[in-house]
């Protein structure tokens, strides 16, 4: 158990719909990352938050948005869903303090299937 | 931003043989290089990491080497076992600019160990 909690574990929805994925980081971790992993693909970085503020943005579509709340949990919102959005979405957290880059702890992932 | 390339994409070895996976990175600001293992359907997990102030680190059957001048690092697994079969990801991160606190992943190597 990494200490990172993601819900839901599985989600099936239709094209055009909107879903929200939720992540609770490890206790004490201020940084949250979202990654997308499609079939046979690597880990595509979407976005990073640190203590409530957006820190870095990767290949995140305009249809996707995220935020980190004061209690440090994060949500990834995916809208106008397309078949190609079907993937495993990982949330990860880490301690980012000064110049130290800590281990990334991944959640179990949310598997999204768009039909 | 940083660009991490990983080779090979697939690797098959006989049980007991050694396996080597190589990665290159582009940003000289990167100074932290972890390796993650992802078993089928599971979350990525850190198996070993190295910082730029050392050239080699070993943990039982796995070792990582780093050549900062050439900007490449490698994962070595000796005496491979079937349970080593998984996808391995290299990554790079740094302490300034776009590398701060963010892990850039390679595309992964599917390692298969045949009994």
CSV table of C-alpha atoms in Angstrom, one decimal:
chain,number,residue,atom,x,y,z
A,1,UNK,CA,0.0,0.0,0.0
A,2,UNK,CA,1.6,3.3,-1.2
A,3,UNK,CA,-0.7,5.5,0.9
A,4,UNK,CA,-2.1,7.2,-2.2
A,5,UNK,CA,-5.8,6.6,-2.6
A,6,UNK,CA,-7.6,6.9,-5.9
A,7,UNK,CA,-11.3,6.6,-6.6
A,8,UNK,CA,-13.0,5.2,-8.5
A,9,UNK,CA,-10.9,2.2,-9.4
A,10,UNK,CA,-13.0,1.5,-12.5
A,11,UNK,CA,-15.3,3.7,-14.5
A,12,UNK,CA,-17.2,3.1,-17.6
A,13,UNK,CA,-18.9,5.9,-19.4
A,14,UNK,CA,-20.1,7.1,-22.8
A,15,UNK,CA,-18.5,9.5,-25.3
A,16,UNK,CA,-19.4,13.1,-24.6
A,17,UNK,CA,-19.7,12.5,-20.9
A,18,UNK,CA,-17.7,14.1,-18.1
A,19,UNK,CA,-16.1,12.3,-15.2
A,20,UNK,CA,-14.1,13.2,-12.1
A,21,UNK,CA,-11.2,11.2,-10.7
A,22,UNK,CA,-10.2,11.7,-7.1
A,23,UNK,CA,-6.9,11.4,-5.4
A,24,UNK,CA,-5.8,11.6,-1.8
A,25,UNK,CA,-2.0,11.9,-1.4
A,26,UNK,CA,0.1,10.3,1.3
A,27,UNK,CA,0.0,12.1,4.6
A,28,UNK,CA,2.6,14.9,4.5
A,29,UNK,CA,3.1,14.9,0.7
A,30,UNK,CA,2.4,18.3,-0.7
A,31,UNK,CA,2.9,17.5,-4.4
A,32,UNK,CA,0.4,15.6,-6.5
A,33,UNK,CA,0.9,14.4,-10.1
A,34,UNK,CA,-1.5,13.0,-12.6
A,35,UNK,CA,-0.3,10.6,-15.3
A,36,UNK,CA,-2.2,8.9,-18.1
A,37,UNK,CA,-1.2,5.4,-19.3
A,38,UNK,CA,-2.9,4.1,-22.4
A,39,UNK,CA,-2.5,0.5,-23.6
A,40,UNK,CA,1.1,-0.3,-24.3
A,41,UNK,CA,2.0,3.3,-23.6
A,42,UNK,CA,4.3,4.8,-21.1
A,43,UNK,CA,3.4,7.2,-18.4
A,44,UNK,CA,2.3,10.5,-19.9
A,45,UNK,CA,2.6,13.4,-17.5
A,46,UNK,CA,-0.5,15.5,-17.4
A,47,UNK,CA,-0.2,18.0,-14.6
A,48,UNK,CA,1.4,18.6,-11.2
A,49,UNK,CA,0.2,20.5,-8.2
A,50,UNK,CA,2.2,21.6,-5.2
A,51,UNK,CA,0.4,22.8,-2.0
A,52,UNK,CA,-2.6,23.9,-3.9
A,53,UNK,CA,-1.0,25.6,-6.8
A,54,UNK,CA,-0.3,24.3,-10.3
A,55,UNK,CA,3.4,23.6,-10.7
A,56,UNK,CA,3.9,22.1,-14.1
A,57,UNK,CA,1.7,21.1,-17.0
A,58,UNK,CA,2.4,18.4,-19.5
A,59,UNK,CA,0.4,16.9,-22.3
A,60,UNK,CA,-3.0,17.7,-20.8
A,61,UNK,CA,-5.8,18.3,-23.2
A,62,UNK,CA,-8.0,21.4,-22.9
A,63,UNK,CA,-10.9,19.1,-22.2
A,64,UNK,CA,-9.1,18.0,-19.0
A,65,UNK,CA,-8.7,20.1,-15.9
A,66,UNK,CA,-7.4,19.5,-12.4
A,67,UNK,CA,-7.2,21.1,-9.0
A,68,UNK,CA,-5.7,20.6,-5.6
A,69,UNK,CA,-7.8,21.5,-2.6
A,70,UNK,CA,-6.7,23.0,0.7
A,71,UNK,CA,-6.8,19.5,2.3
A,72,UNK,CA,-4.3,18.5,-0.5
A,73,UNK,CA,-6.6,16.0,-2.2
A,74,UNK,CA,-6.8,16.5,-6.0
A,75,UNK,CA,-9.4,15.9,-8.7
A,76,UNK,CA,-8.9,15.4,-12.4
A,77,UNK,CA,-11.9,16.4,-14.5
A,78,UNK,CA,-12.2,14.9,-17.9
A,79,UNK,CA,-15.0,16.3,-20.1
A,80,UNK,CA,-16.4,15.7,-23.6
A,81,UNK,CA,-14.9,12.2,-23.4
A,82,UNK,CA,-13.7,10.5,-26.5
A,83,UNK,CA,-12.9,6.8,-27.2
A,84,UNK,CA,-9.2,7.7,-27.1
A,85,UNK,CA,-9.5,8.9,-23.5
A,86,UNK,CA,-9.8,5.3,-22.4
A,87,UNK,CA,-6.8,4.7,-20.2
A,88,UNK,CA,-5.4,4.1,-16.8
A,89,UNK,CA,-5.1,7.4,-14.9
A,90,UNK,CA,-2.5,7.4,-12.1
A,91,UNK,CA,-2.2,9.9,-9.3
A,92,UNK,CA,1.1,10.1,-7.5
A,93,UNK,CA,2.4,12.1,-4.6
A,94,UNK,CA,5.8,13.1,-3.3
A,95,UNK,CA,7.6,15.2,-0.9
A,96,UNK,CA,9.0,18.2,-2.7
A,97,UNK,CA,10.9,20.3,-0.3
A,98,UNK,CA,13.4,22.8,-1.6
A,99,UNK,CA,15.8,21.0,-4.0
A,100,UNK,CA,15.0,17.5,-2.8
A,101,UNK,CA,13.1,15.3,-5.3
A,102,UNK,CA,11.6,12.5,-3.4
A,103,UNK,CA,10.2,9.1,-4.4
A,104,UNK,CA,7.0,9.2,-6.3
A,105,UNK,CA,4.3,7.1,-4.7
A,106,UNK,CA,1.6,6.0,-7.1
A,107,UNK,CA,-2.0,5.1,-6.4
A,108,UNK,CA,-3.6,2.0,-7.8
A,109,UNK,CA,-5.0,4.0,-10.7
A,110,UNK,CA,-8.4,4.7,-12.1
A,111,UNK,CA,-9.3,2.7,-15.2
A,112,UNK,CA,-11.5,4.7,-17.5
A,113,UNK,CA,-13.3,3.0,-20.3
A,114,UNK,CA,-15.2,5.2,-22.8
A,115,UNK,CA,-17.7,3.4,-24.9
B,1,UNK,CA,11.9,20.5,-20.8
B,2,UNK,CA,13.7,17.3,-20.2
B,3,UNK,CA,13.6,14.4,-22.7
B,4,UNK,CA,14.3,10.9,-21.5
B,5,UNK,CA,14.8,8.1,-24.1
B,6,UNK,CA,14.8,4.5,-23.1
B,7,UNK,CA,16.1,1.4,-24.9
B,8,UNK,CA,15.2,-1.3,-25.7
B,9,UNK,CA,11.4,-1.2,-25.7
B,10,UNK,CA,11.3,-5.0,-25.2
B,11,UNK,CA,13.9,-7.4,-23.8
B,12,UNK,CA,13.7,-11.2,-23.4
B,13,UNK,CA,16.2,-13.1,-21.4
B,14,UNK,CA,16.6,-16.6,-20.1
B,15,UNK,CA,16.3,-17.1,-16.4
B,16,UNK,CA,19.7,-16.6,-14.7
B,17,UNK,CA,21.0,-14.2,-17.4
B,18,UNK,CA,21.6,-10.5,-17.0
B,19,UNK,CA,19.4,-7.7,-18.3
B,20,UNK,CA,20.5,-4.2,-19.1
B,21,UNK,CA,18.2,-1.3,-19.9
B,22,UNK,CA,19.6,2.0,-21.0
B,23,UNK,CA,18.3,5.6,-20.8
B,24,UNK,CA,19.6,9.0,-21.9
B,25,UNK,CA,18.5,12.4,-20.8
B,26,UNK,CA,18.9,15.9,-22.3
B,27,UNK,CA,18.7,18.4,-19.4
B,28,UNK,CA,22.0,18.9,-17.5
B,29,UNK,CA,19.9,20.2,-14.6
B,30,UNK,CA,18.6,16.7,-13.9
B,31,UNK,CA,20.3,15.1,-10.9
B,32,UNK,CA,17.9,12.4,-9.7
B,33,UNK,CA,17.4,9.2,-11.7
B,34,UNK,CA,14.9,6.6,-10.3
B,35,UNK,CA,13.8,3.4,-11.9
B,36,UNK,CA,10.2,2.1,-11.5
B,37,UNK,CA,8.9,-1.4,-12.0
B,38,UNK,CA,5.3,-1.9,-13.1
B,39,UNK,CA,3.9,-5.4,-13.0
B,40,UNK,CA,0.9,-6.1,-15.2
B,41,UNK,CA,-2.2,-4.3,-13.9
B,42,UNK,CA,-0.3,-2.8,-11.0
B,43,UNK,CA,1.0,0.6,-10.1
B,44,UNK,CA,4.6,1.6,-10.8
B,45,UNK,CA,6.9,1.1,-7.8
B,46,UNK,CA,10.4,2.5,-7.2
B,47,UNK,CA,13.0,-0.2,-7.2
B,48,UNK,CA,16.2,1.8,-7.1
B,49,UNK,CA,17.4,5.4,-7.6
B,50,UNK,CA,20.6,7.3,-8.0
B,51,UNK,CA,21.7,10.9,-7.5
B,52,UNK,CA,24.2,12.7,-9.6
B,53,UNK,CA,26.8,12.7,-6.8
B,54,UNK,CA,27.4,9.0,-7.2
B,55,UNK,CA,28.3,6.9,-10.3
B,56,UNK,CA,26.9,3.5,-9.3
B,57,UNK,CA,24.5,2.1,-6.7
B,58,UNK,CA,23.7,-1.5,-6.0
B,59,UNK,CA,20.9,-3.3,-4.2
B,60,UNK,CA,21.2,-7.1,-4.3
B,61,UNK,CA,20.6,-8.2,-7.9
B,62,UNK,CA,19.9,-4.7,-9.3
B,63,UNK,CA,22.3,-1.9,-9.9
B,64,UNK,CA,22.2,1.5,-11.6
B,65,UNK,CA,25.1,3.3,-13.2
B,66,UNK,CA,25.2,7.0,-14.1
B,67,UNK,CA,27.4,8.8,-16.6
B,68,UNK,CA,26.7,12.5,-16.2
B,69,UNK,CA,29.1,13.6,-18.9
B,70,UNK,CA,27.4,11.4,-21.5
B,71,UNK,CA,24.0,12.0,-19.9
B,72,UNK,CA,23.1,8.4,-19.7
B,73,UNK,CA,22.2,5.9,-17.0
B,74,UNK,CA,21.5,2.2,-17.0
B,75,UNK,CA,19.7,-0.5,-15.0
B,76,UNK,CA,21.4,-3.8,-14.6
B,77,UNK,CA,19.6,-6.9,-13.3
B,78,UNK,CA,21.7,-10.0,-12.6
B,79,UNK,CA,20.6,-13.6,-12.2
B,80,UNK,CA,17.1,-12.7,-13.6
B,81,UNK,CA,14.1,-14.6,-12.3
B,82,UNK,CA,10.6,-15.0,-13.8
B,83,UNK,CA,9.2,-12.6,-11.2
B,84,UNK,CA,11.5,-9.9,-12.7
B,85,UNK,CA,9.2,-9.9,-15.7
B,86,UNK,CA,7.5,-6.4,-15.8
B,87,UNK,CA,7.7,-3.0,-17.5
B,88,UNK,CA,10.6,-0.9,-16.3
B,89,UNK,CA,10.6,2.8,-16.5
B,90,UNK,CA,13.6,5.1,-16.1
B,91,UNK,CA,13.0,8.7,-15.1
B,92,UNK,CA,14.9,12.0,-14.5
B,93,UNK,CA,14.3,15.0,-12.3
B,94,UNK,CA,16.2,18.0,-11.1
B,95,UNK,CA,16.3,20.8,-8.7
B,96,UNK,CA,15.7,23.8,-10.9
B,97,UNK,CA,13.7,25.1,-13.7
B,98,UNK,CA,11.3,22.7,-15.4
B,99,UNK,CA,13.1,19.7,-13.8
B,100,UNK,CA,12.2,20.8,-10.3
B,101,UNK,CA,10.1,18.1,-8.6
B,102,UNK,CA,8.9,16.6,-11.8
B,103,UNK,CA,9.8,13.2,-13.0
B,104,UNK,CA,10.2,12.8,-16.8
B,105,UNK,CA,9.7,9.1,-17.7
B,106,UNK,CA,11.1,7.1,-20.5
B,107,UNK,CA,8.6,5.0,-22.5
B,108,UNK,CA,9.3,1.8,-20.7
B,109,UNK,CA,11.0,-1.5,-21.4
B,110,UNK,CA,8.9,-4.7,-21.3
B,111,UNK,CA,11.3,-7.3,-19.7
B,112,UNK,CA,10.3,-11.0,-20.1
B,113,UNK,CA,12.3,-13.6,-18.2
B,114,UNK,CA,11.8,-17.1,-19.6
B,115,UNK,CA,12.2,-20.0,-17.2
